[in-house]
């Protein structure tokens, strides 16, 4: 596994909450002092919240949290719980009568793996925020990673279990970290070896398939519109403006393209947020390039950290075969 965690960036907290019965959950990344933020939505079936305000010309300059949630569009409800927790702590944009926490977010589709009637809601979001801490290091089947699967080109019966992963890197005092919930339509590769780690799996013949090759054959492809998506957050202590934060989010998407194939399809809603705590002067090009690599590392960690669920195998299961 690759080292580090997004909480290696000072001022960043992470919290998770989940339902074992529902096989769903949410993950919240909090910066109590506020973070300059950007976003890049590359997939064509996104489910997002408070992304327009991250455009460079919008008024609000800082956000206080990003929610990564299961439950498809239902999971956006969990943001209300995150807002309530932060408001109770008097964290947010001061409007006089109260402080309004700015909580951006994105969701993955995981309704077909556990009890679909159980989704991340207000209470689950509140609990994830309450659980947030700077020492958080959990990966795999936790939070937004609970119901994540990959390799669904032939349908869920060919998919493998995935989860949420994190990693970090530093160059001197500059730190960049990422946390990624991997729920992709495509297969996942180790970006250094180009070996497939997880993806479409032939359970009858016990072998990994290649989704790209299946796609080229133009047969047996299932319609899984809006039922995938890889989402995550890149955090840095580097100083970024809003336009630069958006550029870093764009560059971070290269980590997805390096590690997942096919990626950014009509079936995915791939979304990456950037959060800058603004402590260290650095070049935006360096931050963006590090972000791309740390996203790839986090994706690999998500696969390596995940356990199987019922008959859906994980990377660890294939190692034992």
mmCIF file of C-alpha atoms in Angstrom:
data_model
loop_
_atom_site.group_PDB
_atom_site.id
_atom_site.type_symbol
_atom_site.label_atom_id
_atom_site.label_comp_id
_atom_site.label_asym_id
_atom_site.label_seq_id
_atom_site.Cartn_x
_atom_site.Cartn_y
_atom_site.Cartn_z
ATOM 1 C CA UNK A 1 0.000 0.000 0.000
ATOM 2 C CA UNK A 2 1.008 3.599 -0.512
ATOM 3 C CA UNK A 3 1.705 5.669 2.576
ATOM 4 C CA UNK A 4 -0.078 8.627 4.057
ATOM 5 C CA UNK A 5 -3.603 9.891 4.505
ATOM 6 C CA UNK A 6 -5.393 13.112 3.594
ATOM 7 C CA UNK A 7 -5.315 14.155 7.259
ATOM 8 C CA UNK A 8 -1.537 14.562 6.932
ATOM 9 C CA UNK A 9 -2.525 18.007 5.652
ATOM 10 C CA UNK A 10 -2.700 20.107 8.821
ATOM 11 C CA UNK A 11 -6.175 21.467 9.517
ATOM 12 C CA UNK A 12 -8.013 18.677 7.676
ATOM 13 C CA UNK A 13 -10.315 16.318 9.554
ATOM 14 C CA UNK A 14 -12.102 13.214 8.227
ATOM 15 C CA UNK A 15 -15.103 11.401 9.664
ATOM 16 C CA UNK A 16 -17.111 8.373 8.554
ATOM 17 C CA UNK A 17 -20.468 6.838 9.352
ATOM 18 C CA UNK A 18 -22.152 3.868 7.715
ATOM 19 C CA UNK A 19 -24.834 1.184 7.848
ATOM 20 C CA UNK A 20 -23.795 -2.463 7.661
ATOM 21 C CA UNK A 21 -27.341 -3.492 6.764
ATOM 22 C CA UNK A 22 -27.701 -0.861 4.072
ATOM 23 C CA UNK A 23 -24.082 -1.298 2.864
ATOM 24 C CA UNK A 24 -23.869 2.442 2.444
ATOM 25 C CA UNK A 25 -22.402 5.378 4.283
ATOM 26 C CA UNK A 26 -20.854 8.803 4.060
ATOM 27 C CA UNK A 27 -17.474 10.425 4.567
ATOM 28 C CA UNK A 28 -16.937 14.077 5.431
ATOM 29 C CA UNK A 29 -13.753 16.106 4.977
ATOM 30 C CA UNK A 30 -13.775 19.162 7.238
ATOM 31 C CA UNK A 31 -11.652 22.298 7.382
ATOM 32 C CA UNK A 32 -12.974 24.282 10.335
ATOM 33 C CA UNK A 33 -11.071 27.440 9.394
ATOM 34 C CA UNK A 34 -12.436 27.283 5.867
ATOM 35 C CA UNK A 35 -10.669 26.129 2.719
ATOM 36 C CA UNK A 36 -10.304 27.747 -0.674
ATOM 37 C CA UNK A 37 -11.974 25.209 -2.926
ATOM 38 C CA UNK A 38 -12.413 24.090 -6.493
ATOM 39 C CA UNK A 39 -14.150 21.242 -8.282
ATOM 40 C CA UNK A 40 -13.967 19.349 -11.545
ATOM 41 C CA UNK A 41 -16.916 17.235 -12.704
ATOM 42 C CA UNK A 42 -15.661 15.011 -15.501
ATOM 43 C CA UNK A 43 -18.230 12.212 -15.670
ATOM 44 C CA UNK A 44 -21.579 12.642 -17.410
ATOM 45 C CA UNK A 45 -23.924 11.365 -14.682
ATOM 46 C CA UNK A 46 -23.001 13.362 -11.555
ATOM 47 C CA UNK A 47 -24.918 13.862 -8.343
ATOM 48 C CA UNK A 48 -23.508 16.965 -6.673
ATOM 49 C CA UNK A 49 -24.215 19.758 -4.197
ATOM 50 C CA UNK A 50 -22.863 23.330 -3.927
ATOM 51 C CA UNK A 51 -20.549 23.085 -6.912
ATOM 52 C CA UNK A 52 -21.601 26.249 -8.770
ATOM 53 C CA UNK A 53 -20.365 28.471 -5.933
ATOM 54 C CA UNK A 54 -16.869 27.094 -6.485
ATOM 55 C CA UNK A 55 -16.692 28.856 -9.846
ATOM 56 C CA UNK A 56 -14.074 31.602 -9.772
ATOM 57 C CA UNK A 57 -16.614 34.419 -10.272
ATOM 58 C CA UNK A 58 -18.890 33.377 -7.381
ATOM 59 C CA UNK A 59 -18.873 35.307 -4.103
ATOM 60 C CA UNK A 60 -18.121 32.680 -1.437
ATOM 61 C CA UNK A 61 -14.369 32.176 -1.184
ATOM 62 C CA UNK A 62 -14.154 29.332 1.322
ATOM 63 C CA UNK A 63 -15.985 26.107 2.119
ATOM 64 C CA UNK A 64 -15.998 24.243 5.430
ATOM 65 C CA UNK A 65 -16.606 20.638 4.398
ATOM 66 C CA UNK A 66 -17.028 18.227 1.523
ATOM 67 C CA UNK A 67 -19.462 15.330 1.814
ATOM 68 C CA UNK A 68 -18.795 12.088 -0.055
ATOM 69 C CA UNK A 69 -21.894 9.932 0.186
ATOM 70 C CA UNK A 70 -23.499 6.730 -0.957
ATOM 71 C CA UNK A 71 -27.218 6.446 -1.599
ATOM 72 C CA UNK A 72 -27.269 8.065 -5.040
ATOM 73 C CA UNK A 73 -29.205 11.371 -5.055
ATOM 74 C CA UNK A 74 -30.862 10.389 -1.750
ATOM 75 C CA UNK A 75 -27.433 10.597 -0.081
ATOM 76 C CA UNK A 76 -27.253 14.354 -0.568
ATOM 77 C CA UNK A 77 -29.589 14.594 2.458
ATOM 78 C CA UNK A 78 -26.593 13.814 4.689
ATOM 79 C CA UNK A 79 -25.185 17.281 3.988
ATOM 80 C CA UNK A 80 -27.888 18.766 6.219
ATOM 81 C CA UNK A 81 -26.502 16.824 9.162
ATOM 82 C CA UNK A 82 -22.978 18.026 8.435
ATOM 83 C CA UNK A 83 -24.264 21.614 8.305
ATOM 84 C CA UNK A 84 -26.079 21.218 11.624
ATOM 85 C CA UNK A 85 -22.981 19.871 13.370
ATOM 86 C CA UNK A 86 -20.817 22.699 12.061
ATOM 87 C CA UNK A 87 -23.436 25.335 12.893
ATOM 88 C CA UNK A 88 -23.603 24.004 16.448
ATOM 89 C CA UNK A 89 -19.845 24.613 16.630
ATOM 90 C CA UNK A 90 -20.331 28.123 15.201
ATOM 91 C CA UNK A 91 -18.410 27.262 12.050
ATOM 92 C CA UNK A 92 -19.526 28.820 8.793
ATOM 93 C CA UNK A 93 -20.129 31.929 6.718
ATOM 94 C CA UNK A 94 -21.200 34.711 9.054
ATOM 95 C CA UNK A 95 -24.617 36.106 8.049
ATOM 96 C CA UNK A 96 -25.233 37.988 11.287
ATOM 97 C CA UNK A 97 -27.983 35.924 12.864
ATOM 98 C CA UNK A 98 -25.978 32.708 12.544
ATOM 99 C CA UNK A 99 -23.110 31.131 10.673
ATOM 100 C CA UNK A 100 -23.933 29.143 7.542
ATOM 101 C CA UNK A 101 -21.516 26.253 6.934
ATOM 102 C CA UNK A 102 -20.680 25.814 3.252
ATOM 103 C CA UNK A 103 -20.807 22.080 2.533
ATOM 104 C CA UNK A 104 -20.153 20.840 -0.988
ATOM 105 C CA UNK A 105 -20.713 17.219 -1.884
ATOM 106 C CA UNK A 106 -21.084 14.401 -4.359
ATOM 107 C CA UNK A 107 -22.656 10.941 -4.299
ATOM 108 C CA UNK A 108 -22.078 7.460 -5.652
ATOM 109 C CA UNK A 109 -24.694 4.891 -6.661
ATOM 110 C CA UNK A 110 -24.715 1.938 -4.254
ATOM 111 C CA UNK A 111 -28.439 1.193 -3.931
ATOM 112 C CA UNK A 112 -28.109 -2.275 -5.505
ATOM 113 C CA UNK A 113 -25.705 -3.845 -3.005
ATOM 114 C CA UNK A 114 -27.404 -3.684 0.423
ATOM 115 C CA UNK A 115 -30.852 -2.639 1.657
ATOM 116 C CA UNK A 116 -31.699 0.118 -0.824
ATOM 117 C CA UNK A 117 -34.199 1.676 1.608
ATOM 118 C CA UNK A 118 -31.339 2.614 3.971
ATOM 119 C CA UNK A 119 -29.489 5.689 2.688
ATOM 120 C CA UNK A 120 -27.181 8.287 4.192
ATOM 121 C CA UNK A 121 -29.463 10.864 5.799
ATOM 122 C CA UNK A 122 -29.328 13.848 8.146
ATOM 123 C CA UNK A 123 -28.410 11.696 11.154
ATOM 124 C CA UNK A 124 -25.683 9.795 9.320
ATOM 125 C CA UNK A 125 -24.188 13.054 8.061
ATOM 126 C CA UNK A 126 -24.249 14.541 11.554
ATOM 127 C CA UNK A 127 -22.519 11.459 12.960
ATOM 128 C CA UNK A 128 -19.835 11.486 10.267
ATOM 129 C CA UNK A 129 -19.073 15.124 11.098
ATOM 130 C CA UNK A 130 -19.071 14.352 14.822
ATOM 131 C CA UNK A 131 -16.626 11.476 14.182
ATOM 132 C CA UNK A 132 -14.234 13.692 12.225
ATOM 133 C CA UNK A 133 -10.699 13.862 13.574
ATOM 134 C CA UNK A 134 -7.230 14.712 12.390
ATOM 135 C CA UNK A 135 -5.935 11.249 13.294
ATOM 136 C CA UNK A 136 -8.376 9.367 11.026
ATOM 137 C CA UNK A 137 -6.663 6.664 8.946
ATOM 138 C CA UNK A 138 -9.431 4.175 8.059
ATOM 139 C CA UNK A 139 -9.753 2.840 4.505
ATOM 140 C CA UNK A 140 -11.719 0.198 2.606
ATOM 141 C CA UNK A 141 -15.266 -0.745 3.620
ATOM 142 C CA UNK A 142 -16.081 2.361 5.604
ATOM 143 C CA UNK A 143 -18.047 5.546 5.053
ATOM 144 C CA UNK A 144 -18.691 6.278 1.405
ATOM 145 C CA UNK A 145 -16.719 3.158 0.505
ATOM 146 C CA UNK A 146 -19.181 0.731 2.116
ATOM 147 C CA UNK A 147 -21.172 0.004 -1.045
ATOM 148 C CA UNK A 148 -18.549 0.790 -3.673
ATOM 149 C CA UNK A 149 -17.987 -1.717 -6.498
ATOM 150 C CA UNK A 150 -16.018 -1.654 -9.752
ATOM 151 C CA UNK A 151 -16.057 -3.316 -13.170
ATOM 152 C CA UNK A 152 -19.747 -3.253 -14.057
ATOM 153 C CA UNK A 153 -19.652 -3.332 -17.844
ATOM 154 C CA UNK A 154 -21.376 -6.760 -17.879
ATOM 155 C CA UNK A 155 -23.629 -5.994 -14.931
ATOM 156 C CA UNK A 156 -23.316 -6.153 -11.130
ATOM 157 C CA UNK A 157 -22.993 -9.932 -11.178
ATOM 158 C CA UNK A 158 -19.532 -9.442 -12.710
ATOM 159 C CA UNK A 159 -18.428 -6.633 -10.402
ATOM 160 C CA UNK A 160 -15.834 -6.686 -7.623
ATOM 161 C CA UNK A 161 -15.869 -4.997 -4.234
ATOM 162 C CA UNK A 162 -14.115 -1.672 -3.851
ATOM 163 C CA UNK A 163 -14.033 0.964 -1.148
ATOM 164 C CA UNK A 164 -12.510 4.267 -0.098
ATOM 165 C CA UNK A 165 -8.794 4.957 -0.055
ATOM 166 C CA UNK A 166 -6.438 7.736 0.913
ATOM 167 C CA UNK A 167 -2.799 8.717 0.439
ATOM 168 C CA UNK A 168 -0.524 11.729 0.814
ATOM 169 C CA UNK A 169 2.773 13.101 -0.454
ATOM 170 C CA UNK A 170 5.018 15.969 0.518
ATOM 171 C CA UNK A 171 7.761 18.047 -1.049
ATOM 172 C CA UNK A 172 9.449 19.792 1.841
ATOM 173 C CA UNK A 173 6.749 21.594 3.819
ATOM 174 C CA UNK A 174 4.189 21.282 1.023
ATOM 175 C CA UNK A 175 1.647 18.518 1.597
ATOM 176 C CA UNK A 176 -0.955 17.119 -0.757
ATOM 177 C CA UNK A 177 -3.407 14.375 0.235
ATOM 178 C CA UNK A 178 -6.392 12.688 -1.358
ATOM 179 C CA UNK A 179 -9.335 10.547 -0.311
ATOM 180 C CA UNK A 180 -11.216 8.723 -3.075
ATOM 181 C CA UNK A 181 -14.361 6.567 -3.100
ATOM 182 C CA UNK A 182 -13.880 4.180 -6.027
ATOM 183 C CA UNK A 183 -17.182 3.095 -7.574
ATOM 184 C CA UNK A 184 -16.200 2.997 -11.213
ATOM 185 C CA UNK A 185 -17.782 1.554 -14.321
ATOM 186 C CA UNK A 186 -14.294 0.601 -15.474
ATOM 187 C CA UNK A 187 -11.468 -1.580 -14.192
ATOM 188 C CA UNK A 188 -8.866 -0.384 -11.685
ATOM 189 C CA UNK A 189 -5.148 -0.586 -12.451
ATOM 190 C CA UNK A 190 -2.037 -0.110 -10.349
ATOM 191 C CA UNK A 191 -0.743 3.063 -11.962
ATOM 192 C CA UNK A 192 2.921 2.052 -11.537
ATOM 193 C CA UNK A 193 2.719 -1.495 -12.968
ATOM 194 C CA UNK A 194 -0.373 -1.127 -15.183
ATOM 195 C CA UNK A 195 -1.647 -4.450 -13.807
ATOM 196 C CA UNK A 196 -5.399 -4.808 -13.302
ATOM 197 C CA UNK A 197 -6.189 -4.941 -9.587
ATOM 198 C CA UNK A 198 -9.975 -5.240 -9.750
ATOM 199 C CA UNK A 199 -12.769 -4.920 -12.258
ATOM 200 C CA UNK A 200 -15.106 -7.056 -14.304
ATOM 201 C CA UNK A 201 -14.661 -10.630 -13.059
ATOM 202 C CA UNK A 202 -15.786 -13.919 -14.585
ATOM 203 C CA UNK A 203 -16.929 -15.748 -11.463
ATOM 204 C CA UNK A 204 -17.599 -18.977 -13.369
ATOM 205 C CA UNK A 205 -14.131 -19.250 -14.883
ATOM 206 C CA UNK A 206 -12.428 -17.354 -12.033
ATOM 207 C CA UNK A 207 -10.579 -14.752 -14.072
ATOM 208 C CA UNK A 208 -10.397 -10.993 -14.449
ATOM 209 C CA UNK A 209 -11.766 -9.635 -17.695
ATOM 210 C CA UNK A 210 -10.823 -6.473 -19.542
ATOM 211 C CA UNK A 211 -13.661 -3.946 -19.788
ATOM 212 C CA UNK A 212 -11.973 -1.985 -22.560
ATOM 213 C CA UNK A 213 -11.690 -5.089 -24.727
ATOM 214 C CA UNK A 214 -15.323 -5.962 -24.013
ATOM 215 C CA UNK A 215 -16.328 -2.428 -24.982
ATOM 216 C CA UNK A 216 -14.494 -2.737 -28.298
ATOM 217 C CA UNK A 217 -16.448 -5.887 -29.081
ATOM 218 C CA UNK A 218 -19.640 -3.838 -28.697
ATOM 219 C CA UNK A 219 -21.626 -6.680 -27.193
ATOM 220 C CA UNK A 220 -23.090 -7.620 -23.820
ATOM 221 C CA UNK A 221 -22.610 -4.100 -22.441
ATOM 222 C CA UNK A 222 -25.249 -3.386 -19.806
ATOM 223 C CA UNK A 223 -26.964 -0.025 -19.427
ATOM 224 C CA UNK A 224 -25.763 1.265 -16.089
ATOM 225 C CA UNK A 225 -26.459 4.967 -16.492
ATOM 226 C CA UNK A 226 -25.897 6.942 -13.240
ATOM 227 C CA UNK A 227 -24.992 3.719 -11.400
ATOM 228 C CA UNK A 228 -21.267 4.358 -11.091
ATOM 229 C CA UNK A 229 -18.979 7.248 -10.172
ATOM 230 C CA UNK A 230 -15.599 7.846 -8.538
ATOM 231 C CA UNK A 231 -15.575 10.856 -6.225
ATOM 232 C CA UNK A 232 -13.054 12.370 -3.878
ATOM 233 C CA UNK A 233 -11.203 15.271 -2.322
ATOM 234 C CA UNK A 234 -7.660 16.565 -2.792
ATOM 235 C CA UNK A 235 -6.406 18.684 0.101
ATOM 236 C CA UNK A 236 -3.235 20.744 0.313
ATOM 237 C CA UNK A 237 -1.603 23.245 2.619
ATOM 238 C CA UNK A 238 -0.392 25.096 -0.471
ATOM 239 C CA UNK A 239 -1.812 28.554 -1.076
ATOM 240 C CA UNK A 240 -4.320 28.511 -3.955
ATOM 241 C CA UNK A 241 -6.737 31.044 -5.383
ATOM 242 C CA UNK A 242 -10.189 29.842 -6.455
ATOM 243 C CA UNK A 243 -9.158 29.610 -10.135
ATOM 244 C CA UNK A 244 -6.030 27.700 -9.126
ATOM 245 C CA UNK A 245 -8.061 25.360 -6.888
ATOM 246 C CA UNK A 246 -10.265 24.546 -9.863
ATOM 247 C CA UNK A 247 -7.186 23.930 -12.008
ATOM 248 C CA UNK A 248 -5.781 21.553 -9.399
ATOM 249 C CA UNK A 249 -9.091 19.639 -9.399
ATOM 250 C CA UNK A 250 -8.798 19.321 -13.184
ATOM 251 C CA UNK A 251 -5.237 18.040 -12.946
ATOM 252 C CA UNK A 252 -6.201 15.633 -10.161
ATOM 253 C CA UNK A 253 -8.639 13.959 -12.557
ATOM 254 C CA UNK A 254 -5.575 12.721 -14.443
ATOM 255 C CA UNK A 255 -5.050 10.372 -11.501
ATOM 256 C CA UNK A 256 -8.412 8.794 -12.256
ATOM 257 C CA UNK A 257 -7.511 8.449 -15.929
ATOM 258 C CA UNK A 258 -4.187 6.853 -14.993
ATOM 259 C CA UNK A 259 -5.789 4.257 -12.708
ATOM 260 C CA UNK A 260 -9.249 3.492 -14.132
ATOM 261 C CA UNK A 261 -10.216 2.360 -17.629
ATOM 262 C CA UNK A 262 -12.728 3.098 -19.105
ATOM 263 C CA UNK A 263 -13.133 6.393 -17.207
ATOM 264 C CA UNK A 264 -15.261 9.573 -17.468
ATOM 265 C CA UNK A 265 -17.925 7.707 -19.444
ATOM 266 C CA UNK A 266 -21.599 8.522 -19.866
ATOM 267 C CA UNK A 267 -22.144 5.982 -17.064
ATOM 268 C CA UNK A 268 -19.908 7.790 -14.536
ATOM 269 C CA UNK A 269 -20.287 10.993 -12.519
ATOM 270 C CA UNK A 270 -16.606 11.391 -11.650
ATOM 271 C CA UNK A 271 -16.077 14.437 -9.425
ATOM 272 C CA UNK A 272 -12.984 15.742 -7.631
ATOM 273 C CA UNK A 273 -12.956 18.600 -5.099
ATOM 274 C CA UNK A 274 -9.907 20.627 -4.033
ATOM 275 C CA UNK A 275 -9.484 22.085 -0.535
ATOM 276 C CA UNK A 276 -6.603 24.456 0.202
ATOM 277 C CA UNK A 277 -5.785 25.483 3.771
ATOM 278 C CA UNK A 278 -3.492 28.199 2.379
ATOM 279 C CA UNK A 279 -0.374 27.908 4.556
ATOM 280 C CA UNK A 280 2.568 27.315 2.187
ATOM 281 C CA UNK A 281 3.581 29.262 -0.919
ATOM 282 C CA UNK A 282 4.042 26.895 -3.850
ATOM 283 C CA UNK A 283 3.614 26.562 -7.600
ATOM 284 C CA UNK A 284 0.123 25.533 -8.726
ATOM 285 C CA UNK A 285 1.664 23.249 -11.354
ATOM 286 C CA UNK A 286 3.529 21.291 -8.689
ATOM 287 C CA UNK A 287 0.421 21.004 -6.506
ATOM 288 C CA UNK A 288 -1.633 19.802 -9.460
ATOM 289 C CA UNK A 289 0.950 17.246 -10.537
ATOM 290 C CA UNK A 290 1.276 15.894 -7.004
ATOM 291 C CA UNK A 291 -2.517 15.774 -6.796
ATOM 292 C CA UNK A 292 -2.711 13.565 -9.865
ATOM 293 C CA UNK A 293 -0.244 11.097 -8.392
ATOM 294 C CA UNK A 294 -1.750 11.074 -4.906
ATOM 295 C CA UNK A 295 -5.213 10.392 -6.388
ATOM 296 C CA UNK A 296 -3.816 7.334 -8.175
ATOM 297 C CA UNK A 297 -2.212 6.168 -4.948
ATOM 298 C CA UNK A 298 -5.473 6.616 -3.049
ATOM 299 C CA UNK A 299 -7.343 4.592 -5.696
ATOM 300 C CA UNK A 300 -4.880 1.728 -5.343
ATOM 301 C CA UNK A 301 -5.185 1.868 -1.552
ATOM 302 C CA UNK A 302 -8.977 1.714 -1.837
ATOM 303 C CA UNK A 303 -8.714 -1.582 -3.708
ATOM 304 C CA UNK A 304 -6.004 -3.068 -1.483
ATOM 305 C CA UNK A 305 -7.881 -2.151 1.722
ATOM 306 C CA UNK A 306 -11.273 -3.568 0.780
ATOM 307 C CA UNK A 307 -12.878 -6.777 2.005
ATOM 308 C CA UNK A 308 -15.417 -8.866 0.105
ATOM 309 C CA UNK A 309 -19.145 -8.589 0.679
ATOM 310 C CA UNK A 310 -21.201 -11.792 0.407
ATOM 311 C CA UNK A 311 -20.455 -13.159 -3.077
ATOM 312 C CA UNK A 312 -18.753 -9.991 -4.336
ATOM 313 C CA UNK A 313 -15.027 -10.666 -4.237
ATOM 314 C CA UNK A 314 -12.263 -8.198 -3.434
ATOM 315 C CA UNK A 315 -8.627 -7.952 -4.461
ATOM 316 C CA UNK A 316 -7.630 -9.860 -1.308
ATOM 317 C CA UNK A 317 -9.828 -12.785 -2.389
ATOM 318 C CA UNK A 318 -8.115 -12.973 -5.782
ATOM 319 C CA UNK A 319 -4.706 -13.037 -4.082
ATOM 320 C CA UNK A 320 -5.783 -16.165 -2.209
ATOM 321 C CA UNK A 321 -7.086 -17.958 -5.301
#
